[in-house]
C-alpha angles and dihedrals in degrees: 000000000000093000093051090050091051092048091051089051093050091048088051092051093048091053090050093051092045105040102016092239121149111232118228115269114263108249113237100184093262121081119223109235118189118241115244118252117258122223116277119261085250101033117200113180131195120191109222108210106150094039100099110128086346123169135267093257094057093048092047088051087053094049090053098038099091092241112132103197123045115198111204105218149234120358131170135198117215129204094266094053099260120139119215132189114235084233091062119031095174105056120051122221093207124036127167090356096304133103108254099163135111111309096207090059088059091056092047090050091050090047090062093083097035130094123345103000142132092215118106099158140042126194132181119221118224104204125192135195128287122229116304094010123123116274119275145146105354094034090061097039085056092052097042096044102039103024107040093163090067108097127227119178109249094008128110105208127216129048104273127120092270093048124110091237094053092048091050092053094044091054089050088054105034101032108024090034101220124165094214144354121233126221117223102173114165102161120021102050099184104152096185091062093049092047088054089047088052091052089059089053090052091054090051096051095253136127126229123216134192133232110189131166098173143359098061093183088064093054094043087055089056092049091049093046098047127085113260112265097022093096110050105162141033120204110201118204108229096179141060105006090004095055107138093030115133124181099237098069089044093052087051097043092047090044089217139145090203114116112265111208120194115226115217126199107223127215113274091054119130089023094289141106090208123087110282134170087355094307114169144203122240089259094052091050090052090051095050091047091054090055091043088056092054094050093038110029088178094066110125105175150345142221138235125215111236153353094211088061092048090058092042092056091055095042091052093051092237094169087059099033095047112008092184088066091067142283106259115124099172130053088235090052093047092048088051091052095047092048091050094047087064103033100046091058095056 
């Protein structure tokens, strides 16, 4: 047996020398799974609604933007286990535990970390329903993870390797190539099921992050119930329902040493150049970041919601229509202003 193995190795080496072909790795019984990327020391996050399937220009703009984390958003799980992008409610990206979405999107996502780029981390946002909306995402995660006897057509409940939840997370890791998924639960608030979902992430060498705007005790339950190191970032909504949120009280209430990054809504949101749902100009974001830094000296970054609004701001010509909203006239220029509004205050 040893001589056969040696002969195979010599043959592989000969092929490599002659043809320049890399032989396949010898299996050792333990698969090598890449470690997920951690947040950058100065972490600048851009939420990417409006980027599925997107286009090459938008992804190149993100690569050159100076933002370090791109949050692919938003994605929803339906009752049959299908996963949909908020940019396309008709065609799933995951069906029956397999990726069935746009193949060009996969190439664009993979390109974010390649070549000349500021991006070192990619996440995917799981978003749930608001109040009085039909069940989705976290309703089903709760049922499938904590009530496996409840039947859903086409769904394998539980969190084992054959379960629907496991397969969804595995596609996110192996096919889409994300470092973490982010929990944006605004209605269900069942911590036990999210802890179990996080256990799947840990097994698949992924991180989980949190995106709260209210109910600090719920998020603390998730932190307390999760294995140390699994959750490595918290993104705090400081707009709309989270208007009035600031990082310092959340750090205290969650009793955490994890980084808490404020999320700002930029002008251009909700299809208007005017203030809406606590949207802010770059100057206003900078002023808030300065204050946040005073109250929370450990702050190391911040986030902008969201790319579709950045493009909308420029498309509507907000700098001309409403000069007090800002001065950017290009997507690249607006991205630079938003990045600097966060970074220069750190």
